[in-house]
GROMACS .gro file of N, CA and C in nm:
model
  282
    1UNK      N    1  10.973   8.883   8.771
    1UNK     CA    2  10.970   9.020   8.818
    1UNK      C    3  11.072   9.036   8.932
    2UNK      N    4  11.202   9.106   8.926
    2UNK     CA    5  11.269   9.142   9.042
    2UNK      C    6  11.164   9.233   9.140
    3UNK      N    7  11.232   9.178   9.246
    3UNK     CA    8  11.191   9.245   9.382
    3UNK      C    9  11.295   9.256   9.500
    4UNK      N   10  11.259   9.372   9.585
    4UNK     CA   11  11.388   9.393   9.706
    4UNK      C   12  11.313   9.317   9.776
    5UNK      N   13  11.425   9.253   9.857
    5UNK     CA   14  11.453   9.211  10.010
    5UNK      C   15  11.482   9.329  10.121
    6UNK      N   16  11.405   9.363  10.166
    6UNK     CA   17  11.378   9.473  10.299
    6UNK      C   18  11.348   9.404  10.409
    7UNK      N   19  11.461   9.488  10.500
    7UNK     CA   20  11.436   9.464  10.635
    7UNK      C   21  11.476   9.576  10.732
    8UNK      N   22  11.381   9.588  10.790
    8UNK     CA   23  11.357   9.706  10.895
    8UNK      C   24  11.374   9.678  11.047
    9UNK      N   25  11.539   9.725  11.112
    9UNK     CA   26  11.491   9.736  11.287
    9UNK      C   27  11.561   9.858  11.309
   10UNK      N   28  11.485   9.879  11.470
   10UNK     CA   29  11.540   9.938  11.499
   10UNK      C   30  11.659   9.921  11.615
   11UNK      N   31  11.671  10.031  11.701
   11UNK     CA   32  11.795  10.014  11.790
   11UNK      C   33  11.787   9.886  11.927
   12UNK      N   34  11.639   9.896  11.906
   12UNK     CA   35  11.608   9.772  12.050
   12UNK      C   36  11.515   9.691  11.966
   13UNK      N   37  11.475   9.690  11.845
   13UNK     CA   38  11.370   9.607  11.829
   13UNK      C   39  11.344   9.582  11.641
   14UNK      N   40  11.309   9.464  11.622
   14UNK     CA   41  11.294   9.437  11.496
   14UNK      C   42  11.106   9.483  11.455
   15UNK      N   43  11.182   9.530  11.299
   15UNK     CA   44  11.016   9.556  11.265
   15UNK      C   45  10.946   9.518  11.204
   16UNK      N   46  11.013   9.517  11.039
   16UNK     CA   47  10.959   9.477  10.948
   16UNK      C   48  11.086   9.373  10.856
   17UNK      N   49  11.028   9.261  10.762
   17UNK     CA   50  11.098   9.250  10.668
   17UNK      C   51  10.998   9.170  10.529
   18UNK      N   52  11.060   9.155  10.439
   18UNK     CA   53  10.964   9.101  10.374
   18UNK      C   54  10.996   9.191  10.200
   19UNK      N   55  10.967   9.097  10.095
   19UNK     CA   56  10.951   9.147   9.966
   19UNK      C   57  10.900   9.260   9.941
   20UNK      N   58  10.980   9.340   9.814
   20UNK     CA   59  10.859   9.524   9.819
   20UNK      C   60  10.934   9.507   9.665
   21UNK      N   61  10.817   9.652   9.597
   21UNK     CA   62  10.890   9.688   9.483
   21UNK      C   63  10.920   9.811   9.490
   22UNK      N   64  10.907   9.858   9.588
   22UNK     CA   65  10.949  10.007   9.604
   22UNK      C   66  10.980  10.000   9.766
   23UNK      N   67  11.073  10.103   9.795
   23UNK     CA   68  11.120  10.175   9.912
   23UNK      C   69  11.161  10.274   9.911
   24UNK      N   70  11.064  10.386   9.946
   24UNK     CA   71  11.110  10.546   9.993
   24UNK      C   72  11.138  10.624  10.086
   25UNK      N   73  11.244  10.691  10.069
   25UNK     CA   74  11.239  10.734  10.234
   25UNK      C   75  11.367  10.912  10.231
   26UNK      N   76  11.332  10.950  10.367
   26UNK     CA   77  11.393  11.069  10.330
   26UNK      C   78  11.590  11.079  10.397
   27UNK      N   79  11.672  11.093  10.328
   27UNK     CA   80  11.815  11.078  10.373
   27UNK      C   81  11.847  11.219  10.403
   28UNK      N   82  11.974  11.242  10.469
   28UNK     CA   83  12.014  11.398  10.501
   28UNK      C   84  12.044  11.472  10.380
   29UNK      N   85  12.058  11.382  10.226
   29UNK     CA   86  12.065  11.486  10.101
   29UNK      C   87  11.952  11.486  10.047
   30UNK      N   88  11.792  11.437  10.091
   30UNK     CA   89  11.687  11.439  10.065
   30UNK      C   90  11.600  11.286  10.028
   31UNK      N   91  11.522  11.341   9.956
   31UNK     CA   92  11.435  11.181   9.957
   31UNK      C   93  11.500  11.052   9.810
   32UNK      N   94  11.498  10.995   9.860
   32UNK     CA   95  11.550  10.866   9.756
   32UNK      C   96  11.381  10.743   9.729
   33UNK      N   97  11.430  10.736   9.635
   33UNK     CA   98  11.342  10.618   9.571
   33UNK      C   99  11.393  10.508   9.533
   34UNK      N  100  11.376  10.387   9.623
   34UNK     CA  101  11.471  10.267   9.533
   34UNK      C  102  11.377  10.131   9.491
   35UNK      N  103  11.446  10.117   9.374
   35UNK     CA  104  11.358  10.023   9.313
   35UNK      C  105  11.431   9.863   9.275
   36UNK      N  106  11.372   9.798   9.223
   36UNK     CA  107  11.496   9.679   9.204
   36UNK      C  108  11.629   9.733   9.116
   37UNK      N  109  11.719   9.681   9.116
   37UNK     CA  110  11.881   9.684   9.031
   37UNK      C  111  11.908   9.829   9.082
   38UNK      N  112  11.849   9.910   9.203
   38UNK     CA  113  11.929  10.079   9.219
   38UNK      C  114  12.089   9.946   9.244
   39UNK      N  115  12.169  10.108   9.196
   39UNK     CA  116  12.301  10.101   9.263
   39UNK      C  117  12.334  10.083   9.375
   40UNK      N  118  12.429   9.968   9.431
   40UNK     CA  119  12.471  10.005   9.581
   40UNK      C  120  12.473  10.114   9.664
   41UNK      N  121  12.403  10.148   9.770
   41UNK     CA  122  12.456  10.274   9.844
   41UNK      C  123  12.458  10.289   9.969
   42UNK      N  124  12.483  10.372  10.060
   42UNK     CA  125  12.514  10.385  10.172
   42UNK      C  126  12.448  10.525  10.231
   43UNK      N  127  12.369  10.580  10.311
   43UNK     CA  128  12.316  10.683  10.345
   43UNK      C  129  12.295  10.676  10.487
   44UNK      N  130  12.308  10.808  10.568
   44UNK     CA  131  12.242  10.874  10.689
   44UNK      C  132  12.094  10.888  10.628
   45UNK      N  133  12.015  10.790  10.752
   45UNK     CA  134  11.859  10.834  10.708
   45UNK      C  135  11.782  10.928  10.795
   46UNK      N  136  11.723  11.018  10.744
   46UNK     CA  137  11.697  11.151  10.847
   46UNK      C  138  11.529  11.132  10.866
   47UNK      N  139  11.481  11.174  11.018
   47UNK     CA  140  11.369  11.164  11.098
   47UNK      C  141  11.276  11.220  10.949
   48UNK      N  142  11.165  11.082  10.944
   48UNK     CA  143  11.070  11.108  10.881
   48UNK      C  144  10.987  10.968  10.850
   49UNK      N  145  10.917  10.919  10.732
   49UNK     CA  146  10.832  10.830  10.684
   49UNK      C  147  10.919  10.785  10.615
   50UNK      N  148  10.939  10.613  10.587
   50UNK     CA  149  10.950  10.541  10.546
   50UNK      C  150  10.841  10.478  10.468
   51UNK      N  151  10.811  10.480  10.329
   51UNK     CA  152  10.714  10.438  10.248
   51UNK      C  153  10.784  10.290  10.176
   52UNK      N  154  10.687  10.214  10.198
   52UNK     CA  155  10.698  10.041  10.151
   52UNK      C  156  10.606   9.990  10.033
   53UNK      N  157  10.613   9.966   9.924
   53UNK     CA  158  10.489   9.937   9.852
   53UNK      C  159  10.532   9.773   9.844
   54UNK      N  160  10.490   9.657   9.914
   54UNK     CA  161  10.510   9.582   9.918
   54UNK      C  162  10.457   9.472   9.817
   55UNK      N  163  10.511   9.345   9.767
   55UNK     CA  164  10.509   9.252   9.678
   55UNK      C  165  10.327   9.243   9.707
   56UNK      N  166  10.285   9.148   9.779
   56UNK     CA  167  10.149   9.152   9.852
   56UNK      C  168  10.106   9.253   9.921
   57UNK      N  169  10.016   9.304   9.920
   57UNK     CA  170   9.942   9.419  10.036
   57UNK      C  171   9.953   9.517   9.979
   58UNK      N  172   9.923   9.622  10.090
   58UNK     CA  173   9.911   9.791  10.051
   58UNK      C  174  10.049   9.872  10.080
   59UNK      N  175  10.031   9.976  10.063
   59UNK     CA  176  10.163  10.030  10.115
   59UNK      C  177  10.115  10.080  10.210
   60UNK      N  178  10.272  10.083  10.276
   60UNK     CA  179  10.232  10.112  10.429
   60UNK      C  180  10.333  10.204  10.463
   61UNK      N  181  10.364  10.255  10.588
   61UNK     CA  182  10.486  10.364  10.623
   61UNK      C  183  10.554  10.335  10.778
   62UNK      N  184  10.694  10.377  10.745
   62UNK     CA  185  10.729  10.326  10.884
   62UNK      C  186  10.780  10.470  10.945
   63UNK      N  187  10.776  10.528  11.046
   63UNK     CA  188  10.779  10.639  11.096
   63UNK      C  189  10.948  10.592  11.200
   64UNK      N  190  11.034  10.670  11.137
   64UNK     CA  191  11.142  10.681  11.239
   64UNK      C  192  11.282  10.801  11.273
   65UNK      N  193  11.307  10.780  11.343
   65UNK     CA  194  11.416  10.857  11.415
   65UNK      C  195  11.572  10.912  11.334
   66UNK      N  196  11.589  10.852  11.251
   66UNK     CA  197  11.715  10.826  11.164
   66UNK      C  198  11.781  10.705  11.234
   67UNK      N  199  11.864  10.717  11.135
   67UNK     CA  200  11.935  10.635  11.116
   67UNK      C  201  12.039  10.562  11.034
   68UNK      N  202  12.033  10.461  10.935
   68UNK     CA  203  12.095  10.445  10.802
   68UNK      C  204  12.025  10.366  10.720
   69UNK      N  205  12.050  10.380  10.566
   69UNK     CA  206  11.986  10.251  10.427
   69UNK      C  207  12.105  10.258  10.376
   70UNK      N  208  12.052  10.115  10.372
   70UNK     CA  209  12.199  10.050  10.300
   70UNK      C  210  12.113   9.971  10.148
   71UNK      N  211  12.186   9.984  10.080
   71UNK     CA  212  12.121   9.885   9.938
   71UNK      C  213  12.252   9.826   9.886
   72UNK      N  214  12.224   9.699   9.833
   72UNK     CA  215  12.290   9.607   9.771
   72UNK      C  216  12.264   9.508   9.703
   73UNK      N  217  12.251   9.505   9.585
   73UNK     CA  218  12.187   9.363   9.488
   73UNK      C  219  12.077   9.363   9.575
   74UNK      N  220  11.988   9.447   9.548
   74UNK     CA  221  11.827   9.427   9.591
   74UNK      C  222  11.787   9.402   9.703
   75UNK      N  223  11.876   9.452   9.818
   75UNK     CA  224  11.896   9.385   9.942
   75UNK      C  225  11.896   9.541   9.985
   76UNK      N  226  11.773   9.579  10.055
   76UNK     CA  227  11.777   9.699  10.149
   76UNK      C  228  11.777   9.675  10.294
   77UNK      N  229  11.851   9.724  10.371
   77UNK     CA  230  11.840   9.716  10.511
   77UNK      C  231  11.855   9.866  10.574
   78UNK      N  232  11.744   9.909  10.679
   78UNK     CA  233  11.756  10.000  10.738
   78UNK      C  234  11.743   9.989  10.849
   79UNK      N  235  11.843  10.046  10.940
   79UNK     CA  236  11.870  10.009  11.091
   79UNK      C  237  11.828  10.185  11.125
   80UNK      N  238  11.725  10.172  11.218
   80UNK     CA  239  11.676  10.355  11.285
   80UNK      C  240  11.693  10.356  11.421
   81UNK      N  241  11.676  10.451  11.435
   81UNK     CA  242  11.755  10.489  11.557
   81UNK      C  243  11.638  10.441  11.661
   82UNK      N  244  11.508  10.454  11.635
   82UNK     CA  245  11.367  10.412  11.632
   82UNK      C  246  11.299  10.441  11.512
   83UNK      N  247  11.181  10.344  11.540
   83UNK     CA  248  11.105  10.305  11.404
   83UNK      C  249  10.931  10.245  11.426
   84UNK      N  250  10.855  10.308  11.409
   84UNK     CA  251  10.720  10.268  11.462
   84UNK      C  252  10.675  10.257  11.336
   85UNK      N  253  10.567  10.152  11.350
   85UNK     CA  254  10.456  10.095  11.211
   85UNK      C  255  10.353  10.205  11.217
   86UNK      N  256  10.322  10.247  11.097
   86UNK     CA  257  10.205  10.301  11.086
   86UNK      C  258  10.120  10.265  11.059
   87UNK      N  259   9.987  10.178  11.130
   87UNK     CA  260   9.906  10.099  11.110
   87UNK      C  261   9.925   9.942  11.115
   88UNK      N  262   9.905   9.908  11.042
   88UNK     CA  263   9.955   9.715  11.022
   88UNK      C  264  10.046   9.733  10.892
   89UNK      N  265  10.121   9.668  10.917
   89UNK     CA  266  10.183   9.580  10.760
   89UNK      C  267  10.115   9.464  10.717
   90UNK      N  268  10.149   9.474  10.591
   90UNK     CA  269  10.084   9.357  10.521
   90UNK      C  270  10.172   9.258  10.496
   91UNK      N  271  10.150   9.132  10.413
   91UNK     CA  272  10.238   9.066  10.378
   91UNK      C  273  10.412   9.048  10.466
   92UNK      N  274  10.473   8.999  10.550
   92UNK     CA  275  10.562   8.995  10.521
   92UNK      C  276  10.620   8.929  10.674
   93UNK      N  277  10.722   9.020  10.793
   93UNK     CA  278  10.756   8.908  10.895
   93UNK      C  279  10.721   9.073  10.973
   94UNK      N  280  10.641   9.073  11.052
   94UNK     CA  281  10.651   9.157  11.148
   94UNK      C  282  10.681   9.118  11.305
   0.00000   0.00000   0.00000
């Protein structure tokens, strides 16, 4: 089963990283859904929820400031401008 590699910091501080099969979140041309094999891309990520449905655990949400997502061969990284957990994460490196 493919799965992304996600990793989440922000401008002063690391948040999250860890296996997912989904990552949603809202960009300045609206909300994106990425799943394993999306296309490379590059986006401004605009103030809102970050949704994680992770390999292990529940889904969870990361609340932040903007910033950018980057995807590449299953490799998401989002750097926010700030970025707070909503609740606990499950599974992964917090």
């Amino acid at each position: 089963m493919s799965e992304l590699q996600v990793e989440i910091v922000a401008a002063d501080h690391f948040v999250w990283s860890g296996a997912a099969k989904l990552v949603k979140g809202r960009t300045t041309s609206g909300e994106i859904g990425i799943l394993p094999g999306h296309v490379p891309m590059l986006a401004v990520l605009a103030a809102g929820d970050l949704e994680i449905d992770p390999i292990s655990g529940s889904r969870f949400s990361v609340q932040v400031d903007g910033g950018f997502f980057s995807v590449d061969t299953d490799r998401v990284v989002i750097v926010a401008d700030n970025a707070v957990m909503a609740g606990s994460a499950p599974a992964g490196n917090r």
